[in-house]
Structures are given as structure tokens and as C-alpha cells.
Coordinates of N, CA and C in Angstrom, one line a residue:
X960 N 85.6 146.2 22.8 CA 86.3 145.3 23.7 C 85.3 144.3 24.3
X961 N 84.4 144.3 24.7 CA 83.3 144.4 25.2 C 83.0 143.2 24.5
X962 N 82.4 143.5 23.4 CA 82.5 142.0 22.4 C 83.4 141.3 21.8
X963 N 84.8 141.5 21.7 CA 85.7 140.5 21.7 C 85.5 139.4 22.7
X964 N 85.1 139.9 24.3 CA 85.8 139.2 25.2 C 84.1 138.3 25.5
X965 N 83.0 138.8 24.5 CA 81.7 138.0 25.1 C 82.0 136.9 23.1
X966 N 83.0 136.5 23.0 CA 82.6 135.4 21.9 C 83.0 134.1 22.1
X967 N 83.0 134.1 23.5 CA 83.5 132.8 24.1 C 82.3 132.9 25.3
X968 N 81.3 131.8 25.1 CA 80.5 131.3 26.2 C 80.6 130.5 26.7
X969 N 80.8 130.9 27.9 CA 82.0 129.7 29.1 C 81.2 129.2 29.4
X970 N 79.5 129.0 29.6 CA 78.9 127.7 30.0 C 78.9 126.7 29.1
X971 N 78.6 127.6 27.7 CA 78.2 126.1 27.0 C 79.6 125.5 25.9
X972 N 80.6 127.0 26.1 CA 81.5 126.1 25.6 C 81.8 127.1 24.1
X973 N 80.9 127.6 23.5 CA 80.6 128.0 22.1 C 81.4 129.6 21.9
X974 N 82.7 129.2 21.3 CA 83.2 130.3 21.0 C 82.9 130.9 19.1
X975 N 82.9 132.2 19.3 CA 82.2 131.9 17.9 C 83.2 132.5 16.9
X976 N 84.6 132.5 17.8 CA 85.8 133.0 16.7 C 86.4 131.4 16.1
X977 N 85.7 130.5 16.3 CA 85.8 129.1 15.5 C 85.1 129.3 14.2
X978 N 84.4 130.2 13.6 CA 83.9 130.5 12.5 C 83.8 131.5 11.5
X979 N 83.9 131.6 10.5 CA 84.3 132.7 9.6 C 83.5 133.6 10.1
X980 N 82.4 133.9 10.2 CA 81.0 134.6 10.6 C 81.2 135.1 11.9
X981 N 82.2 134.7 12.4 CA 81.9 135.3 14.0 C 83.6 135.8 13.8
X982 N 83.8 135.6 12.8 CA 85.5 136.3 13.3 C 85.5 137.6 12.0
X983 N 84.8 137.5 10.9 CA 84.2 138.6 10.6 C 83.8 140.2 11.0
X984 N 83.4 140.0 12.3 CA 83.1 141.8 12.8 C 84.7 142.2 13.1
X985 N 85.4 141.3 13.7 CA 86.6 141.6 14.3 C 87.5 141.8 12.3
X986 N 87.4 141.3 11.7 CA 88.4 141.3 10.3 C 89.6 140.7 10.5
X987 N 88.8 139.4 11.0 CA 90.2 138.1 11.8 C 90.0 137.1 10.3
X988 N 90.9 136.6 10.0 CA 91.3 135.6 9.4 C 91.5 134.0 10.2
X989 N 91.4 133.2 9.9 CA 91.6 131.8 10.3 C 93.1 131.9 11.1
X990 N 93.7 131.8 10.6 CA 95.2 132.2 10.9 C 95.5 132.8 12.2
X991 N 94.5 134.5 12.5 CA 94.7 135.0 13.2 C 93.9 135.1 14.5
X992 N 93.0 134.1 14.8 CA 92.4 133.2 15.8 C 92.9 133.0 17.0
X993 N 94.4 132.4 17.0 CA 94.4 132.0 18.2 C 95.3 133.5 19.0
X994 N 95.2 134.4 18.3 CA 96.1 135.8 18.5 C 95.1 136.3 19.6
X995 N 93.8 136.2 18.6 CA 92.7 136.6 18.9 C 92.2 136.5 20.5
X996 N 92.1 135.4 20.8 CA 91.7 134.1 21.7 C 92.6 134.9 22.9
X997 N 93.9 135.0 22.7 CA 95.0 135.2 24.0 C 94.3 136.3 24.2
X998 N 94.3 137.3 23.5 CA 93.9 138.7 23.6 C 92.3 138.7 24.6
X999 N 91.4 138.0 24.2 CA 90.5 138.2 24.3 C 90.5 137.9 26.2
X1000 N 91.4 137.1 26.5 CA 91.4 136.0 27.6 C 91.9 136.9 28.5
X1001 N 92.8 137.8 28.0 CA 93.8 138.6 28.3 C 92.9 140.2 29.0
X1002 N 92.1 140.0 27.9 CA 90.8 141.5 28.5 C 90.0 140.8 29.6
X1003 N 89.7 139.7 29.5 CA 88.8 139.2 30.5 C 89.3 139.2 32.0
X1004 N 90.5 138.8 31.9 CA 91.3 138.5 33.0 C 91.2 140.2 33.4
X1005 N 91.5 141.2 32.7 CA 91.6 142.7 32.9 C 90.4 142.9 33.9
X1006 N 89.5 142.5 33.0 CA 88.2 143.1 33.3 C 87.5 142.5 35.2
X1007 N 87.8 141.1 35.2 CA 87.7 140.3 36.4 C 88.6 141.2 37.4
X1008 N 89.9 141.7 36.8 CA 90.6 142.4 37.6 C 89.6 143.6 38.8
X1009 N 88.9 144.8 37.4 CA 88.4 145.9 37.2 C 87.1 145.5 38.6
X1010 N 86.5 144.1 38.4 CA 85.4 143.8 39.2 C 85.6 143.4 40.7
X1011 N 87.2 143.2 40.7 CA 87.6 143.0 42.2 C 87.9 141.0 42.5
X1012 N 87.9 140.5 41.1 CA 88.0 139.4 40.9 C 89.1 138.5 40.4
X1013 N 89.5 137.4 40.9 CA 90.7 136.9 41.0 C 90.8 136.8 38.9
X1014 N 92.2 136.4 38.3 CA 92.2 135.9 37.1 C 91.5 134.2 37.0
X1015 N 90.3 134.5 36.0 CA 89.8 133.0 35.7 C 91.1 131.9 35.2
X1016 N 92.2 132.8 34.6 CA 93.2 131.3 34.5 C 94.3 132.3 33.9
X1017 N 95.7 131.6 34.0 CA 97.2 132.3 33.6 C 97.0 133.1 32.5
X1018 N 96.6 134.1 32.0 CA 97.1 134.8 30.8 C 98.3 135.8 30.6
X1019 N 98.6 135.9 29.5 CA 99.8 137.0 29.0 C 98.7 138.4 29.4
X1020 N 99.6 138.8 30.7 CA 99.3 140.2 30.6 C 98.7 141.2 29.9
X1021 N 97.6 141.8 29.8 CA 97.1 142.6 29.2 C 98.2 144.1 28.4
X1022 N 98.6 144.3 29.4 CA 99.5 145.0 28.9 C 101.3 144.5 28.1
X1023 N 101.6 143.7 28.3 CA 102.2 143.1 27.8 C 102.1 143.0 26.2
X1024 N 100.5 142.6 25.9 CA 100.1 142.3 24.8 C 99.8 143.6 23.7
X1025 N 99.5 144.5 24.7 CA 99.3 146.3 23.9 C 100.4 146.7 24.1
X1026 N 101.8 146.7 24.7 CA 103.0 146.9 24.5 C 103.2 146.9 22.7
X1027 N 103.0 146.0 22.3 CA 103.2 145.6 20.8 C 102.1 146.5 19.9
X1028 N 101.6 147.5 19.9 CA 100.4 148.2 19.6 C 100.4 149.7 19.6
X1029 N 101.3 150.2 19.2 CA 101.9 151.8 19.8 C 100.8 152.5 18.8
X1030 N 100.9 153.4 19.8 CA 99.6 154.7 19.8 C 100.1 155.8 19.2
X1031 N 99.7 156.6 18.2 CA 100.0 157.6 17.9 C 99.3 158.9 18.0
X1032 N 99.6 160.2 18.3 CA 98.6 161.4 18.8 C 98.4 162.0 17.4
X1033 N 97.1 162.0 17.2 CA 96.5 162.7 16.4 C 95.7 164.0 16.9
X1034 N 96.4 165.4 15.8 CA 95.9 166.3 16.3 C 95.3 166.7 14.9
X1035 N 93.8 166.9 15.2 CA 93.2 167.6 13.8 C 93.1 168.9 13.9
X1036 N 93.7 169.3 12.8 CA 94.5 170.8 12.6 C 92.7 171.9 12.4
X1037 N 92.1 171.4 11.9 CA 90.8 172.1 12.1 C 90.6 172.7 13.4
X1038 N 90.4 171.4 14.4 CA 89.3 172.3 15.9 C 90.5 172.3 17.1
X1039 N 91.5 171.3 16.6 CA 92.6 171.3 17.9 C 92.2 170.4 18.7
X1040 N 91.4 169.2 18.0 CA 91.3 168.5 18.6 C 92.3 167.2 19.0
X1041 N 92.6 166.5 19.9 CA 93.4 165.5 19.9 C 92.8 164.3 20.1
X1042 N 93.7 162.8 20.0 CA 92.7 161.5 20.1 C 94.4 160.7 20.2
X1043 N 94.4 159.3 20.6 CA 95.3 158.9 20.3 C 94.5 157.5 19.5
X1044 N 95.5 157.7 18.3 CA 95.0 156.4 17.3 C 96.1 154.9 16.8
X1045 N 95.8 154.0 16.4 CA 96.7 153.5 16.3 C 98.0 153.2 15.2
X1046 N 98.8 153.0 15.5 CA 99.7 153.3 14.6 C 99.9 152.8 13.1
X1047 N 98.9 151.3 13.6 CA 98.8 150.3 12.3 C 96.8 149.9 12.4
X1048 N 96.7 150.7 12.2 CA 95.2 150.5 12.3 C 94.7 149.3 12.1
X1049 N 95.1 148.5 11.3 CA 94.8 146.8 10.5 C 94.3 145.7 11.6
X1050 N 95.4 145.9 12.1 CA 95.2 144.7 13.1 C 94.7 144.7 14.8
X1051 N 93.7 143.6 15.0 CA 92.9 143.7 16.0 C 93.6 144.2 17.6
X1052 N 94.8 144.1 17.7 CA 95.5 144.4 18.7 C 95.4 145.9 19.0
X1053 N 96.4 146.6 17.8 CA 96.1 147.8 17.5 C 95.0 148.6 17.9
X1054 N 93.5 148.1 17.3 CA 92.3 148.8 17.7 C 92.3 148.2 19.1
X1055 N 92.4 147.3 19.5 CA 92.1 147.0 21.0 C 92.5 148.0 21.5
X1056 N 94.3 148.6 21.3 CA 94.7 149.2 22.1 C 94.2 150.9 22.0
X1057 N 93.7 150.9 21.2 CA 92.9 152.4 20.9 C 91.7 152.7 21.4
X1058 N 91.1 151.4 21.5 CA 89.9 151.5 22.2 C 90.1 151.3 24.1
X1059 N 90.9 150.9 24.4 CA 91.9 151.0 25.7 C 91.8 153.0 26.2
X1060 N 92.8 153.0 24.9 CA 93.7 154.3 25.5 C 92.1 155.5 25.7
X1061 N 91.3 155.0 24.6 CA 90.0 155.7 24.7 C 89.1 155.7 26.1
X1062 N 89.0 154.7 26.5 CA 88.3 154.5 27.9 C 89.0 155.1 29.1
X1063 N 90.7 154.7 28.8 CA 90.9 155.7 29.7 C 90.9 157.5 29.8
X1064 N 90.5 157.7 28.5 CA 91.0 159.3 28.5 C 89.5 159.7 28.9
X1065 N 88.0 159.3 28.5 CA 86.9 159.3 29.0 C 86.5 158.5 30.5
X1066 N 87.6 158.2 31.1 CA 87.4 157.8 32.5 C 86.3 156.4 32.6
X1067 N 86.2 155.7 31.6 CA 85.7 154.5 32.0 C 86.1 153.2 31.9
X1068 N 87.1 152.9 31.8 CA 88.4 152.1 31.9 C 87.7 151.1 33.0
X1069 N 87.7 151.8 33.9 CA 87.6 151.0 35.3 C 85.9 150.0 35.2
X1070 N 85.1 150.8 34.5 CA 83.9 150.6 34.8 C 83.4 149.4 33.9
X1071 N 84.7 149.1 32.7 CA 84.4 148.1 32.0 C 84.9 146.5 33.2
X1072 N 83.4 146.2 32.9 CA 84.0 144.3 34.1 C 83.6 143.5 33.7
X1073 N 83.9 142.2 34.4 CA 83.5 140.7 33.7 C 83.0 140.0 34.9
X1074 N 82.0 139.8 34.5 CA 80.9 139.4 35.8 C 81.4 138.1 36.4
X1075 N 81.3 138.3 37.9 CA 81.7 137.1 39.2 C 81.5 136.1 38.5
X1076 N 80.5 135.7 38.1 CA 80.0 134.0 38.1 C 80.8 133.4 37.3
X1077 N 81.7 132.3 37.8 CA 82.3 131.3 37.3 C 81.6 130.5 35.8
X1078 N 80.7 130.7 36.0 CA 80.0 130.2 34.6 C 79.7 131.5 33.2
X1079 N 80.1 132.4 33.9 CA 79.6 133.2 32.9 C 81.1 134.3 32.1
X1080 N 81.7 135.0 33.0 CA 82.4 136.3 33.1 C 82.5 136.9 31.9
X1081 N 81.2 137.1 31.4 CA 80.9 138.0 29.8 C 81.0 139.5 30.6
X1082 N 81.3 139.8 29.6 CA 81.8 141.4 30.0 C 80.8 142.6 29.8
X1083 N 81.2 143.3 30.3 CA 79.9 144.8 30.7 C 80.1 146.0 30.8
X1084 N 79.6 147.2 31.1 CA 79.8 148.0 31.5 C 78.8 148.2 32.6
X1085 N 79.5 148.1 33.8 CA 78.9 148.6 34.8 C 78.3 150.4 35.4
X1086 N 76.6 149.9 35.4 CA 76.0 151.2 35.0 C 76.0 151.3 36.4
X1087 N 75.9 150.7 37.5 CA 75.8 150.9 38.7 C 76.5 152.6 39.5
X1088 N 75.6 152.8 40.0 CA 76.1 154.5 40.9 C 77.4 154.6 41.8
X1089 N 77.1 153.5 42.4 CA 78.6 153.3 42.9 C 80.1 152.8 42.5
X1090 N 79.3 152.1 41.2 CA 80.6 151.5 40.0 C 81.0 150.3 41.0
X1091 N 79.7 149.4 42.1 CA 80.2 148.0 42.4 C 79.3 146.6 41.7
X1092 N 79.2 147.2 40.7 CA 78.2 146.1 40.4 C 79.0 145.2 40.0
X1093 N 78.8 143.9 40.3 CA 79.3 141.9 40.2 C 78.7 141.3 39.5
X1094 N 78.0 141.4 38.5 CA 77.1 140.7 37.4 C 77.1 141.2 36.3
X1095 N 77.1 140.5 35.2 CA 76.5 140.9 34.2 C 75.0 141.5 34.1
X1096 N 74.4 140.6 34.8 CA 72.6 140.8 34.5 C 72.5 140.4 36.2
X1097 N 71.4 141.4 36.3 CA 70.7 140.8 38.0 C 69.3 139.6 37.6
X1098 N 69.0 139.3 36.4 CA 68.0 138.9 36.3 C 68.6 137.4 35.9
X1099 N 69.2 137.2 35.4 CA 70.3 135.8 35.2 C 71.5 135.6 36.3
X1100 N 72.5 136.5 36.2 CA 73.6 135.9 37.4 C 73.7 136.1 38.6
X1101 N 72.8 137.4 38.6 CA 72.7 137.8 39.9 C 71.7 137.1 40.7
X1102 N 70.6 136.7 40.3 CA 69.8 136.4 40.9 C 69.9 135.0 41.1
X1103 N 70.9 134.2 40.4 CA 71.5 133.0 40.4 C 72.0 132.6 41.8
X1104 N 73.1 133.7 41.9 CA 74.0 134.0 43.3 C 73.6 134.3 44.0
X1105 N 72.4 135.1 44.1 CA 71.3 135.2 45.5 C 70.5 134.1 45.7
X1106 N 70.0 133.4 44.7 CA 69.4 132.0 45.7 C 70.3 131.0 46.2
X1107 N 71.4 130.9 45.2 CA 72.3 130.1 45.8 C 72.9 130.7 47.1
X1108 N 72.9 131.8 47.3 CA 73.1 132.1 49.0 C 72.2 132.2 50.0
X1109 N 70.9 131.9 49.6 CA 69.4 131.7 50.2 C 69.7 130.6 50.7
X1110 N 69.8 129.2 49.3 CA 69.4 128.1 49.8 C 70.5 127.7 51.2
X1111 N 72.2 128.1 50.9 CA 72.9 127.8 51.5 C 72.7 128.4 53.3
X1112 N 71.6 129.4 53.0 CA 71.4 129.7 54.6 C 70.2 128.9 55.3
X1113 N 69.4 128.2 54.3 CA 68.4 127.9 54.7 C 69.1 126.0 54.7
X1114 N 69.8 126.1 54.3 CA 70.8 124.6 55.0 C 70.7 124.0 55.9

């Protein structure tokens, strides 16, 4: 998920599902690009959610979009193990939504975010103890948003 939603670099612009090479890990076709694109806008928006952060702009609901993506329980008759997998494994929605139902069953759902900064909101996993971390990186965005709130006191 995580890297779907960082192939779009909102500073400079450079999304890299414009290229066969970057839509490649995902097993996207040209075609299936702009499917891609909503979805990805769609996790981010999630994720901004997850960080306590307004939506960067209108998208089709996340869930809306995994509506279309049904899950099926898989039980492996060996250990009794269960997992829920997707129903149509092929297509990128599908695994999104498996990799979804997965975070939530291992309780890290929440912890996945998309960092504050209006220039950035690449996505993370927040390793933070309290699970409030607002950045991607303290050494790039964070430390960005602390001077910029330095300079503004020293105004």
C-alpha cells in the first residue's frame, strides 16, 4: 500500500505510474493507470485520515473502491490456519484490498499515515510509541515544520 500511494511526488510533480517501469511492480498495464491513480489518491486520502489530517482533495472513498474487491476466507486444512485472500487475485484493487483486510487483522491499519506536509504526504508506517507521529521523516518534513514555526515566532 505503502508504495502505491509514494508513486506520486507531490513536490516535484513526478508520478512514476506514467511509465511502463514504474507501473511494472504493481502488474498495471497502460490502460489500467488511471484505475490505479484514483485508488492510490483514495489510500492517501485514508491514510491523511489515519494521521488526523483533513483529505488533500475529493476522492472516491476508499471503501467504496474495495467494495468492488471481495475477500475470500481461506482456511489451510494443514495447521487451521485462516487468512482472508482475494477473490480475483489479478487485479491491483483486489490485492489492495487484501493487503487492507491484512493490516487490519494484525492491528496496524491505523498506524499506516501520510505525512502533514502539504508538499509531501508520502506514506509510512508510523513507528512512533504513542502512534502520533505527523511526518514522514523528522530529518526532511519535520524539521521543515519546526523551523518554519521557529521563524514564524521569531517574526
Amino acid at each position: 500500500m505503502e508504495s502505491l500511494v509514494n508513486t506520486l511526488d507531490i513536490e516535484s510533480g513526478r508520478d512514476t505510474l506514467d511509465t511502463a517501469e514504474g507501473r511494472a511492480p504493481f502488474g498495471l498495464t497502460e490502460a489500467e493507470a488511471d484505475g490505479a491513480r484514483e485508488l492510490r489518491e483514495s489510500l492517501r486520502a485514508t491514510l491523511l485520515a489515519h494521521a488526523g489530517h483533513p483529505p488533500h482533495r475529493e476522492v472516491t472513498p476508499l471503501g467504496e473502491l474495495l467494495a468492488a474487491a471481495p475477500l475470500l476466507l481461506a482456511v489451510d486444512d494443514r495447521d487451521g490456519s485462516a487468512r482472508l485472500t482475494p477473490a480475483d487475485p489479478g487485479p491491483l484493487l483486489s490485492r489492495i484490498a487484501a493487503a487492507v483486510a491484512e493490516a487490519l487483522v494484525a492491528g496496524t491499519w491505523s498506524r499506516l499515515k501520510a505525512c502533514q506536509a502539504g508538499t509531501c504526504h508520502w506514506a509510512y508506517y508510523d513507528r512512533s510509541p504513542a502512534g502520533r507521529g505527523r511526518w514522514c521523516s523528522m530529518q526532511v518534513c519535520g524539521a521543515r515544520a519546526k523551523m518554519r514555526r521557529y521563524r514564524a515566532k521569531e517574526a
